[in-house]
C-alpha cells in the first residue's frame, strides 16, 4: 500500500509501551523504576513438556512477564533447560546416546514447543555452558571457605553388575509412606515426599533391575541446620513483603518445622559440574545445587552485566513460577546457597506455584501415550491463543484441575467465539459498513440527547472501570484465573452495551449522534481489551490491533478512549473458529481419553479404549459419508487414501510385534501408529466434505 493510501491513524498520546533496551539491545534494570526479574522452573531435558508442565511454570511466568511489560516496567524473563544430573544420564543410557546428544535434542524440542505457545522469553538458554560452571564453582568454593560444607562418609547403594555407585535417581523401589511401587531414591512422585534411597522398600538398580548393596563413599554436605535461623528470618520477611502461594508457604514451613538437616551436595557421576576442590576429583555437584544457579548463568549468556539483575536486591524484584514439587529447592536450598556464599544476591520476592493439572482424571504419560504434550497441541490445528486461554482458565492455582476435551471445545465455542469474538466483530463490522471504516465524531452530528441513553454510557464507564481495576488487582496478586475472568466479564459487558443500545439500522438512521457514540465506545473498549488480553492471548491481541489499525498500547487503569474520531480501521475478521464437537472423540482416541484408566493399567488396550477408538473412526467415517463426490478425485484425496492404506499396514505390523513382546515401547509404538492413522482418516473426511460442498456450490452457480 502506498504511503498516500495508508489508513489514517488518530490515536491518543501517552499510551505507548516503553522500551528498556540499552544500546546493545539488552534489557537492564533502570534506577528509579520497578525492575522485575522473572524465572520459571528450568525444565529437565529428559522428555517433552506436557500441558501440566507448561501451565505450571513457563506459561504462567510468560503471562506475568507480558503483564509487567505493558505496565511499563523493565522486565527480564529468563529460563532454559536443566541439563545436568542423574535424570539426564539415565535417559541418555536408555536412548543409547551421550548425555550431550540427549540435551541437544530435547533442548530443541522444548524450545520449539515454547515458541509455538508464544512464550516470550528474553533469553532461553541451557545449563551446560561455561558460565554455568564458573558461577556454580564460585558459589561452591565460597560455601566451603565460609565453613558451611562438611565431609561425611556416607553409605551409598552400589550396583555390582554395573560397577558404579547409584545416585538417588538410579534407585527405584516402593515408597515407605504411600506404597507407590515406582518411587525414586530422592522423591516419590505419588505422594511428593522427599526420600532417601535407603528408605525404599526392596530397592533396585534402575539400570539393570538388580538389588544393590551398601558401600561407603565420601561426600560434601551443606550445614543447613546452622543456617536455619538466618533462613527463617529471610523467609518470614519474604512471605510478609512478597506474594507467595499458600501451598508454597505450607511446604516451606513444613521443611522448617521438621528441622533442617545437612544435605549432600556432591554425587558420584560423570555428567555434571565438577567439584572445584582438591581431593574431590571425579565427583560432580548435586543437580539441585547447580540447577538454581542456571537462572543467573543463563542471564550471563544474555548479558555480561548479569549481576545488575542478580546481585542488586535493592533495585530488582524476583518473581519465580513453578509446580509445587519444586518449592523447597527454591525457598530453602537456593536461598541457603545464596546467603552462605556471602554475595549480595537478588533473592526470591514472590513465588507463584500450582497444584497438578491432570489429563482426563489420570496423569500425563508419554510412554503410555496419555495426554497432550508440547508438540501435540499444534497438531490439533487449534490456535495457540485457544490453548493458552483454556490452560489459564483451568490453571490449578489452589487445587488440582483436569483437562477434558469437552470443556476445551465448549470454552472455545461459548466463551471465546460466542462472547469475546462476537463483541469485537459486531461493532467493527458495523463501522466498516456504515461509516466507511472511519470512527465517527458524535460532536459533529446534530445533537439528539437522550438521558436514558446517556445513562447507558455512564453505566458502561463505571462497570468497565471496576473490571479493569479488578483485573489489575488480581494480576498484581498473580491471580491469573480471576484476571482472565475479568476480561471475559468486560467483553460480556460490551455485548450487553450493544444490546441495550440497540445498535442497528434504526439507531443509525434515527439517532445518528447516539449511534456514533455507541460504536466509538465499543471500538475503544475493544482497544482497552486488546491490552488486557495481551498477556493471555498475544496472537489475539495482534489480530485485534491489525483490524483496529492501531499500535500496541500500555495497560489502561480505567476505561479511556485511545482511538479518536477520524481514526480509520481495517476490515473486520473473525478472531476464533468453531470446533466441531465430533473432534472430542477423535482427540480422545489420539491422545488417550479413557477416564477409567489409571497409571498402573497394563499397556494393552482396555475394551473401553478400543470402543472409543472405534467411535472415533466411525465419527471420521460418517463425516466422509455425509458428502458424495460428484466429480473425479483430486490428487490430494488420492494421496491421502494411499497414505491411509500404507499406515494401516504399519498399524498391523506394530500390533503383531506388540503381541509377541509386551515391552512398553512396543505398546507405545502401536498407539503412535494408530494415532497417525486416525489423523489421516480425519484429514480425508474433512477434505472430502470441503470438496463436495465446493462441487455443489459450483453446480448451483
XYZ file of C-alpha atoms in Angstrom:
701
model
C 0.000 0.000 0.000
C 1.429 3.389 -0.952
C 2.030 5.893 1.814
C -0.681 8.247 0.499
C -3.171 5.362 0.622
C -2.286 4.242 4.160
C -5.273 4.273 6.555
C -5.264 7.331 8.769
C -4.426 6.807 12.426
C -5.796 9.108 15.095
C -4.529 7.815 18.436
C -4.477 9.442 21.843
C -0.946 10.244 23.003
C 0.656 8.740 26.112
C -0.417 5.141 25.523
C 2.941 3.863 24.312
C 4.723 0.805 25.704
C 8.216 1.856 26.708
C 11.352 0.008 25.642
C 14.107 -0.506 28.195
C 16.753 -1.950 25.886
C 20.195 -0.410 26.024
C 22.432 0.429 23.082
C 23.280 -3.258 22.695
C 19.652 -4.295 22.565
C 19.717 -5.765 26.093
C 17.181 -5.179 28.843
C 18.837 -3.977 32.035
C 17.478 -2.637 35.339
C 16.829 1.100 35.493
C 17.387 3.122 38.635
C 14.160 4.561 39.966
C 11.977 2.053 38.100
C 10.268 -1.093 39.325
C 12.622 -3.696 37.843
C 11.087 -7.167 37.535
C 13.148 -10.338 37.089
C 11.093 -13.421 36.190
C 12.057 -17.086 36.046
C 10.152 -20.314 35.543
C 11.437 -23.647 36.795
C 14.082 -24.962 34.443
C 12.576 -27.975 32.626
C 14.526 -31.228 32.554
C 15.695 -32.330 29.126
C 14.717 -35.965 29.568
C 11.295 -35.566 27.966
C 8.970 -33.237 26.083
C 6.880 -30.826 28.210
C 3.219 -31.738 28.690
C 0.353 -29.325 29.346
C 0.789 -29.606 33.115
C 4.451 -28.630 32.852
C 3.613 -25.703 30.598
C 0.851 -24.181 32.723
C 2.760 -24.848 35.948
C 5.812 -22.825 35.004
C 6.626 -21.350 31.588
C 3.150 -20.185 30.526
C 2.265 -18.736 33.915
C 5.571 -16.862 34.035
C 5.002 -15.616 30.495
C 1.642 -14.113 31.428
C 3.185 -12.159 34.276
C 6.151 -11.064 32.153
C 3.856 -9.735 29.448
C 1.703 -8.025 32.064
C 4.748 -6.375 33.617
C 5.872 -5.085 30.214
C 2.525 -3.465 29.399
C 2.715 -1.811 32.829
C 5.911 -0.186 31.525
C 8.267 -1.918 33.940
C 11.804 -3.001 32.983
C 11.255 -6.767 32.789
C 13.531 -9.715 32.070
C 12.200 -13.255 31.687
C 14.993 -15.852 31.821
C 14.650 -19.610 31.528
C 16.304 -22.599 29.889
C 16.750 -26.337 30.019
C 18.226 -28.072 33.076
C 20.715 -30.469 31.529
C 22.985 -31.945 34.208
C 22.275 -34.659 36.730
C 21.203 -38.235 37.068
C 17.963 -37.794 35.147
C 19.806 -36.831 32.009
C 22.356 -39.616 32.348
C 19.603 -42.172 32.950
C 17.599 -41.116 29.915
C 20.697 -40.977 27.706
C 21.567 -44.560 28.646
C 18.026 -45.687 27.896
C 18.112 -43.970 24.485
C 21.594 -45.192 23.596
C 23.055 -41.700 23.143
C 25.520 -39.493 25.011
C 24.171 -37.038 27.603
C 25.203 -34.131 25.366
C 23.357 -35.584 22.390
C 20.274 -36.058 24.528
C 20.487 -32.469 25.793
C 20.875 -31.071 22.292
C 17.837 -33.000 21.121
C 15.484 -32.133 23.964
C 16.624 -28.533 24.260
C 15.341 -28.033 20.726
C 12.105 -29.917 21.477
C 11.437 -27.651 24.450
C 12.415 -24.518 22.554
C 10.126 -25.366 19.630
C 7.178 -26.181 21.921
C 7.501 -22.938 23.863
C 7.849 -20.903 20.689
C 4.574 -22.327 19.391
C 2.877 -21.475 22.677
C 4.266 -17.935 22.217
C 6.258 -17.927 25.456
C 8.121 -14.604 25.392
C 11.463 -15.464 26.983
C 14.002 -12.681 26.788
C 16.553 -15.464 26.980
C 16.022 -19.222 26.793
C 19.331 -20.939 27.426
C 20.729 -24.096 28.975
C 22.871 -25.114 31.926
C 25.660 -26.852 30.016
C 27.657 -23.646 29.476
C 30.982 -22.202 30.679
C 29.029 -19.502 32.541
C 27.181 -22.202 34.494
C 30.414 -23.899 35.518
C 32.028 -20.616 36.543
C 29.103 -19.338 38.638
C 28.406 -22.698 40.311
C 32.032 -23.352 41.185
C 32.460 -19.830 42.549
C 29.465 -20.226 44.892
C 30.550 -23.736 45.908
C 34.060 -22.591 46.855
C 32.658 -19.677 48.853
C 30.398 -22.023 50.828
C 33.432 -24.221 51.514
C 35.650 -21.292 52.514
C 32.895 -19.956 54.793
C 32.876 -23.248 56.713
C 29.396 -24.292 55.580
C 30.395 -27.572 53.933
C 31.426 -30.677 55.820
C 32.777 -34.051 54.781
C 30.742 -37.114 55.601
C 31.464 -40.712 54.761
C 28.071 -41.986 53.834
C 26.604 -45.311 52.998
C 25.581 -45.437 49.375
C 23.984 -48.039 47.208
C 26.389 -49.706 44.810
C 25.498 -51.883 41.842
C 27.941 -54.763 41.393
C 26.500 -55.510 37.984
C 27.122 -52.015 36.581
C 30.167 -51.341 38.780
C 29.057 -47.913 39.941
C 27.640 -46.015 42.885
C 23.987 -45.282 42.325
C 22.821 -41.711 42.608
C 19.338 -41.243 44.059
C 17.563 -41.345 40.711
C 19.329 -44.556 39.724
C 17.497 -46.291 42.582
C 13.841 -47.266 42.470
C 11.598 -49.117 44.868
C 8.411 -48.967 46.921
C 7.668 -45.753 48.798
C 7.582 -46.397 52.586
C 4.999 -43.640 53.083
C 2.362 -44.347 50.454
C 3.287 -47.721 48.974
C 3.815 -46.435 45.425
C 5.874 -49.113 43.649
C 7.933 -46.853 41.370
C 9.239 -44.267 43.832
C 12.671 -42.805 43.136
C 15.532 -42.632 45.582
C 15.099 -38.885 46.044
C 11.337 -38.400 45.806
C 8.035 -40.199 45.471
C 6.041 -38.856 42.529
C 2.827 -40.179 44.032
C 2.842 -38.534 47.483
C 5.597 -35.946 46.637
C 7.542 -36.719 49.831
C 11.311 -36.305 49.725
C 13.034 -39.657 50.272
C 16.385 -41.224 50.956
C 17.213 -44.239 48.750
C 17.764 -46.335 51.896
C 14.147 -45.708 52.902
C 12.830 -47.501 49.831
C 11.337 -50.947 50.279
C 13.010 -53.512 48.007
C 15.337 -51.038 46.255
C 16.536 -51.936 42.776
C 19.043 -50.538 40.298
C 17.275 -48.548 37.596
C 19.833 -49.675 35.040
C 19.707 -53.439 35.440
C 16.949 -54.105 37.981
C 19.210 -55.993 40.373
C 19.313 -55.336 44.098
C 22.225 -53.015 45.012
C 24.496 -53.372 48.060
C 25.661 -50.764 50.571
C 29.134 -49.205 50.365
C 30.823 -46.129 51.787
C 31.608 -43.022 49.738
C 32.880 -39.588 50.878
C 30.741 -36.555 50.080
C 30.348 -32.876 50.976
C 27.233 -31.755 52.860
C 25.879 -28.256 53.399
C 25.174 -27.459 57.067
C 21.572 -26.381 56.658
C 20.914 -26.729 60.384
C 23.445 -23.976 61.137
C 21.678 -21.754 58.612
C 18.101 -22.359 59.726
C 17.891 -19.222 61.887
C 19.049 -16.904 59.097
C 16.878 -18.705 56.575
C 13.808 -18.426 58.799
C 14.311 -14.668 59.202
C 14.635 -14.222 55.461
C 11.651 -16.497 54.687
C 9.361 -14.704 57.147
C 10.263 -11.345 55.634
C 9.870 -12.571 52.058
C 6.423 -14.005 52.795
C 5.426 -10.770 54.507
C 6.593 -8.407 51.758
C 6.163 -10.603 48.679
C 3.416 -12.749 47.219
C 3.673 -16.467 47.957
C 1.116 -19.106 47.026
C -0.445 -20.838 50.013
C 0.991 -24.218 49.059
C 4.469 -22.666 48.756
C 4.172 -21.293 52.293
C 2.900 -24.614 53.660
C 5.613 -26.689 52.003
C 8.363 -24.324 53.142
C 7.089 -24.143 56.710
C 6.834 -27.930 56.717
C 10.549 -28.265 55.988
C 11.420 -25.718 58.670
C 9.159 -27.347 61.265
C 10.901 -30.691 60.755
C 14.263 -29.017 61.339
C 16.813 -28.608 58.593
C 19.493 -31.261 58.369
C 22.780 -31.441 56.420
C 22.178 -32.076 52.729
C 24.594 -33.805 50.390
C 25.816 -31.547 47.582
C 28.002 -33.996 45.656
C 27.366 -37.056 43.534
C 29.350 -39.963 42.099
C 28.568 -39.115 38.491
C 30.424 -38.026 35.398
C 27.721 -35.753 33.940
C 27.630 -32.535 35.948
C 29.578 -29.510 37.150
C 32.893 -30.775 38.595
C 33.524 -30.138 42.296
C 36.276 -27.442 42.257
C 38.250 -28.628 45.312
C 41.491 -30.637 45.577
C 40.904 -34.248 46.520
C 37.347 -34.265 45.191
C 38.142 -35.057 41.602
C 35.705 -37.424 39.920
C 32.678 -36.045 41.738
C 30.154 -33.530 40.482
C 27.702 -31.179 42.149
C 24.214 -32.329 43.093
C 21.848 -31.223 40.327
C 19.742 -29.246 42.795
C 22.837 -27.227 43.624
C 23.702 -26.348 40.061
C 20.152 -26.056 38.641
C 19.062 -22.896 40.529
C 22.296 -21.201 39.539
C 21.117 -21.817 35.988
C 18.963 -18.706 36.292
C 21.904 -16.302 36.717
C 24.174 -18.304 34.387
C 21.576 -18.197 31.598
C 21.243 -14.466 32.214
C 25.041 -14.265 31.924
C 24.797 -15.730 28.415
C 22.378 -12.888 27.607
C 24.431 -10.006 29.017
C 27.850 -9.582 30.597
C 26.116 -7.244 33.057
C 24.090 -10.091 34.549
C 24.966 -9.042 38.107
C 22.851 -5.908 37.665
C 19.898 -8.310 37.674
C 21.150 -10.971 40.064
C 23.229 -9.110 42.641
C 21.236 -5.933 43.268
C 18.335 -6.886 45.576
C 17.537 -3.274 46.442
C 16.583 -2.497 42.849
C 15.264 -5.793 41.477
C 12.216 -7.886 42.394
C 12.486 -11.614 41.670
C 9.302 -13.472 40.672
C 9.509 -17.246 40.273
C 6.934 -19.658 38.815
C 6.848 -23.447 39.232
C 4.899 -26.541 40.191
C 4.640 -27.280 43.897
C 7.154 -30.153 43.804
C 9.971 -27.663 43.130
C 9.172 -25.371 46.048
C 11.685 -26.386 48.776
C 14.612 -26.147 46.384
C 13.721 -22.511 45.644
C 12.602 -21.374 49.085
C 15.200 -23.154 51.236
C 18.021 -24.710 49.248
C 18.782 -21.941 46.724
C 18.462 -19.103 49.273
C 20.773 -21.076 51.586
C 23.383 -21.257 48.831
C 22.979 -17.546 48.149
C 23.170 -16.478 51.794
C 26.011 -18.870 52.569
C 28.145 -17.607 49.684
C 28.286 -14.160 51.274
C 27.448 -12.387 47.999
C 24.620 -9.852 47.802
C 22.303 -11.999 45.705
C 18.897 -10.960 44.419
C 16.695 -13.446 46.259
C 13.134 -14.572 45.821
C 10.466 -11.932 46.444
C 7.310 -13.545 45.067
C 6.594 -17.192 44.329
C 3.629 -18.480 42.344
C 3.148 -22.235 42.411
C 0.482 -24.546 41.088
C -1.064 -27.830 42.019
C -1.366 -30.540 39.353
C -3.160 -30.421 36.034
C -4.382 -33.929 35.240
C -5.448 -35.267 31.877
C -8.929 -36.814 31.856
C -8.537 -37.690 35.580
C -5.219 -39.512 35.069
C -1.594 -38.462 34.925
C 0.143 -37.447 31.739
C 2.324 -40.289 30.473
C 4.482 -40.079 27.367
C 5.311 -43.793 27.451
C 1.636 -44.778 27.618
C 0.538 -42.216 25.032
C -1.717 -40.459 27.514
C -2.124 -36.698 27.353
C -1.188 -33.738 25.214
C 2.473 -32.776 25.055
C 4.001 -29.602 23.700
C 4.369 -30.783 20.139
C 0.837 -32.263 20.058
C -1.060 -29.007 20.588
C -0.018 -27.652 17.214
C -1.094 -30.893 15.510
C -4.719 -30.361 16.543
C -4.997 -27.327 14.261
C -6.338 -25.216 17.144
C -4.594 -21.875 17.594
C -2.121 -21.178 20.377
C -4.462 -18.469 21.678
C -7.207 -21.008 22.367
C -4.766 -23.383 24.077
C -3.367 -20.580 26.223
C -6.856 -19.407 27.154
C -8.038 -22.850 28.190
C -4.941 -23.700 30.219
C -5.014 -20.363 32.042
C -8.742 -20.561 32.743
C -8.057 -24.048 34.100
C -4.847 -23.107 35.932
C -4.558 -25.259 39.107
C -3.925 -22.333 41.444
C -5.359 -23.735 44.685
C -6.246 -27.339 43.866
C -5.734 -29.927 41.148
C -7.648 -29.359 37.932
C -8.442 -31.615 34.989
C -8.108 -31.176 31.257
C -11.068 -32.549 29.304
C -11.732 -32.268 25.596
C -15.410 -31.444 26.051
C -14.583 -28.495 28.295
C -11.868 -27.386 25.887
C -14.321 -27.348 22.972
C -17.135 -25.719 24.953
C -14.932 -22.881 26.212
C -13.757 -22.135 22.686
C -17.223 -22.194 21.167
C -19.021 -20.486 24.043
C -16.615 -18.093 25.753
C -14.138 -17.161 23.046
C -16.329 -17.359 19.969
C -19.703 -16.522 21.492
C -18.554 -13.813 23.914
C -15.233 -12.148 23.074
C -15.220 -12.833 19.341
C -18.835 -11.746 18.972
C -18.302 -8.417 20.746
C -15.176 -7.449 18.838
C -16.663 -8.419 15.485
C -20.099 -6.837 15.827
C -19.208 -3.175 16.311
C -16.228 -3.440 13.975
C -18.321 -4.713 11.062
C -20.922 -2.009 11.707
C -18.322 0.753 11.366
C -16.940 -0.898 8.226
C -20.427 -0.926 6.669
C -21.982 2.336 7.894
C -19.073 4.742 8.375
C -16.675 3.684 5.627
C -14.428 2.235 8.380
C -13.853 5.651 9.989
C -14.692 6.210 13.660
C -17.405 8.899 13.679
C -17.419 12.035 15.805
C -20.671 12.352 17.770
C -19.996 16.052 18.403
C -20.016 16.798 14.691
C -23.514 15.343 14.317
C -26.646 17.264 15.299
C -27.480 16.650 18.943
C -30.094 14.076 19.786
C -29.644 13.884 23.559
C -31.453 11.057 25.334
C -30.973 10.936 29.088
C -31.669 7.210 29.174
C -29.036 6.580 26.535
C -26.533 8.828 28.332
C -27.104 6.743 31.462
C -26.108 3.649 29.469
C -22.763 5.292 28.734
C -22.280 6.228 32.384
C -23.074 2.678 33.463
C -20.614 1.316 30.926
C -17.883 3.646 32.176
C -18.495 2.695 35.808
C -18.604 -1.056 35.166
C -15.602 -1.009 32.833
C -13.544 0.983 35.349
C -14.408 -1.526 38.070
C -13.498 -4.542 35.927
C -10.205 -3.010 34.777
C -9.366 -2.198 38.395
C -10.234 -5.765 39.434
C -8.070 -7.120 36.609
C -5.047 -5.102 37.744
C -5.537 -6.044 41.387
C -5.740 -9.743 40.513
C -2.698 -9.610 38.248
C -0.653 -7.878 40.926
C -1.596 -10.733 43.264
C -0.820 -13.288 40.499
C -4.435 -14.471 40.449
C -4.483 -15.217 36.750
C -7.765 -17.067 36.526
C -9.591 -14.220 38.228
C -7.903 -11.652 35.981
C -8.839 -13.602 32.863
C -12.389 -13.860 34.152
C -12.466 -10.050 34.437
C -11.561 -9.825 30.751
C -14.447 -12.075 29.770
C -16.825 -10.190 32.049
C -15.771 -6.917 30.432
C -16.385 -8.407 26.999
C -19.817 -9.582 28.180
C -20.477 -6.070 29.439
C -19.608 -4.779 25.974
C -22.101 -7.170 24.401
C -24.752 -6.007 26.855
C -23.993 -2.388 25.993
C -24.509 -3.028 22.285
C -27.714 -4.919 23.045
C -29.264 -2.289 25.326
C -28.180 0.478 22.948
C -29.965 -1.437 20.166
C -27.138 -0.935 17.697
C -28.554 -1.333 14.203
C -30.025 0.385 11.177
C -32.759 2.186 13.133
C -30.274 3.722 15.566
C -28.029 4.752 12.676
C -30.906 6.390 10.778
C -32.892 7.972 13.614
C -30.274 8.797 16.260
C -27.034 9.409 14.348
C -25.146 11.143 17.180
C -26.139 8.430 19.615
C -25.132 5.698 17.155
C -21.752 7.366 16.645
C -21.176 7.429 20.380
C -22.085 3.738 20.777
C -19.708 2.482 18.098
C -16.934 4.798 19.318
C -17.321 3.429 22.854
C -17.396 -0.153 21.572
C -14.237 0.186 19.491
C -12.436 1.917 22.337
C -13.499 -0.830 24.704
C -12.043 -3.281 22.179
C -8.783 -1.294 22.219
C -8.663 -1.432 26.018
C -9.386 -5.163 25.899
C -6.519 -5.666 23.445
C -4.048 -4.626 26.151
C -5.715 -6.695 28.862
C -5.807 -9.757 26.601
C -2.150 -9.492 25.508
C -0.614 -11.372 28.473
C -3.041 -14.240 27.951
C -3.567 -14.410 24.176
C -0.900 -12.340 22.412
C -1.837 -13.513 18.911
C -5.455 -12.498 19.527
C -4.280 -9.058 20.603
C -2.196 -8.817 17.445
C -5.246 -9.711 15.333
C -7.371 -7.087 17.103
C -4.723 -4.410 16.648
C -4.394 -5.243 12.961
C -8.131 -4.812 12.453
C -8.174 -1.622 14.521
C -5.151 -0.303 12.586
C -3.723 0.643 15.971
C -0.373 0.193 17.736
C 0.038 -1.917 20.854
C -0.839 0.142 23.879
C 0.045 0.115 27.551
C -2.450 -1.214 30.062
C -5.234 1.253 30.912
C -6.034 1.902 34.554
C -9.581 2.933 33.616
C -11.769 2.917 30.526
C -10.035 5.576 28.473
C -10.608 6.292 24.810
C -7.416 5.851 22.863
C -8.992 5.772 19.396
C -10.151 9.246 18.402
C -12.736 10.370 15.879
C -11.389 10.179 12.347
C -9.321 7.072 13.005
C -9.692 4.585 10.175
C -9.967 0.885 10.942
C -9.396 -2.058 8.620
C -11.891 -4.770 7.609
C -13.239 -6.996 10.374
C -12.227 -10.633 10.592
C -13.237 -13.428 12.959
C -10.864 -13.927 15.887
C -11.814 -17.533 16.577
C -13.136 -20.563 14.724
C -15.752 -23.019 15.986
C -14.585 -26.527 16.891
C -16.787 -29.409 15.780
C -17.953 -31.399 18.804
C -17.131 -34.578 16.874
C -13.479 -33.781 17.462
C -13.808 -34.785 21.121
C -13.978 -38.487 20.280
C -11.194 -38.211 17.713
C -8.832 -36.367 20.051
C -9.600 -38.711 22.930
C -8.638 -41.612 20.742
C -5.465 -39.884 19.587
C -4.212 -38.729 22.969
C -5.826 -41.173 25.389
C -9.180 -40.432 26.891
C -10.406 -43.412 28.859
C -11.268 -41.869 32.225
C -11.441 -45.307 33.814
C -7.740 -45.927 33.097
C -5.060 -45.483 35.719
C -1.309 -45.115 35.552
C -0.962 -48.677 36.829
C -3.052 -50.105 33.980
C -1.271 -52.561 31.692
C -0.166 -51.241 28.311
C -2.669 -53.429 26.467
C -5.767 -51.600 25.304
C -8.785 -51.871 27.535
C -12.124 -52.784 25.999
C -13.393 -49.302 26.678
C -10.396 -47.732 24.950
C -10.960 -49.990 21.954
C -14.599 -48.923 21.769
C -13.537 -45.302 21.998
C -11.150 -45.688 19.082
C -13.893 -47.382 17.083
C -16.194 -44.477 17.854
C -13.553 -42.025 16.681
C -13.126 -43.929 13.434
C -16.889 -44.001 12.974
C -17.106 -40.232 13.502
C -14.489 -39.605 10.853
C -16.137 -42.131 8.516
C -19.611 -40.674 8.970
C -18.301 -37.206 8.184
C -16.900 -38.620 4.973
C -20.104 -40.476 4.091
C -22.192 -37.339 4.518
C -20.604 -35.994 1.334
C -20.535 -37.680 -2.037
C -18.074 -36.535 -4.678
C -19.787 -35.825 -7.978
C -16.549 -35.499 -9.946
C -13.112 -37.093 -10.149
C -10.955 -37.350 -7.031
C -8.331 -34.667 -6.556
C -4.641 -35.625 -6.330
C -4.710 -34.702 -2.639
C -7.575 -37.106 -1.926
C -5.809 -39.889 -3.814
C -2.608 -39.210 -1.872
C -4.428 -39.381 1.464
C -6.174 -42.627 0.526
C -2.800 -44.128 -0.416
C -1.252 -42.940 2.841
C -4.126 -44.489 4.821
C -3.549 -47.880 3.219
C 0.187 -47.684 3.973
C -0.438 -46.507 7.530
C -2.906 -49.333 8.098
C -0.114 -51.761 7.253
C 2.148 -50.058 9.807
C -0.540 -50.396 12.485
C -0.952 -54.111 11.811
C 2.800 -54.667 11.894
C 3.140 -52.732 15.167
C 0.336 -54.747 16.750
C 1.897 -58.013 15.603
C 5.216 -57.028 17.187
C 3.477 -55.982 20.401
C 1.637 -59.281 20.634
C 4.966 -61.118 20.573
C 6.657 -58.853 23.115
C 4.899 -56.829 25.854
C 7.709 -54.245 26.157
C 6.213 -50.772 26.912
C 7.979 -49.162 23.945
C 6.299 -51.586 21.547
C 2.907 -50.900 23.079
C 3.604 -47.174 22.760
C 4.510 -47.696 19.107
C 1.050 -49.146 18.483
C -0.540 -46.029 19.946
C 1.638 -43.748 17.829
C 0.886 -45.555 14.587
C -2.833 -45.752 15.392
C -2.970 -42.031 16.195
C -1.361 -41.269 12.844
C -3.898 -43.478 11.055
C -6.808 -41.713 12.758
C -5.377 -38.311 11.853
C -5.052 -39.300 8.186
C -8.663 -40.513 8.160
C -9.793 -37.283 9.813
C -7.920 -35.243 7.186
C -9.515 -37.271 4.397
C -13.019 -36.823 5.841
C -12.589 -33.068 6.085
C -11.138 -32.809 2.579
C -13.950 -34.881 1.067
C -16.516 -32.704 2.843
C -14.914 -29.471 1.633
C -14.569 -30.762 -1.927
C -18.160 -31.970 -2.146
C -19.505 -28.672 -0.814
C -17.476 -26.787 -3.382
C -18.758 -29.062 -6.167
C -22.351 -28.473 -5.113
C -21.817 -24.705 -4.965
C -20.250 -24.691 -8.419
C -23.090 -26.798 -9.787
C -25.691 -24.335 -8.453
C -23.820 -21.354 -9.828
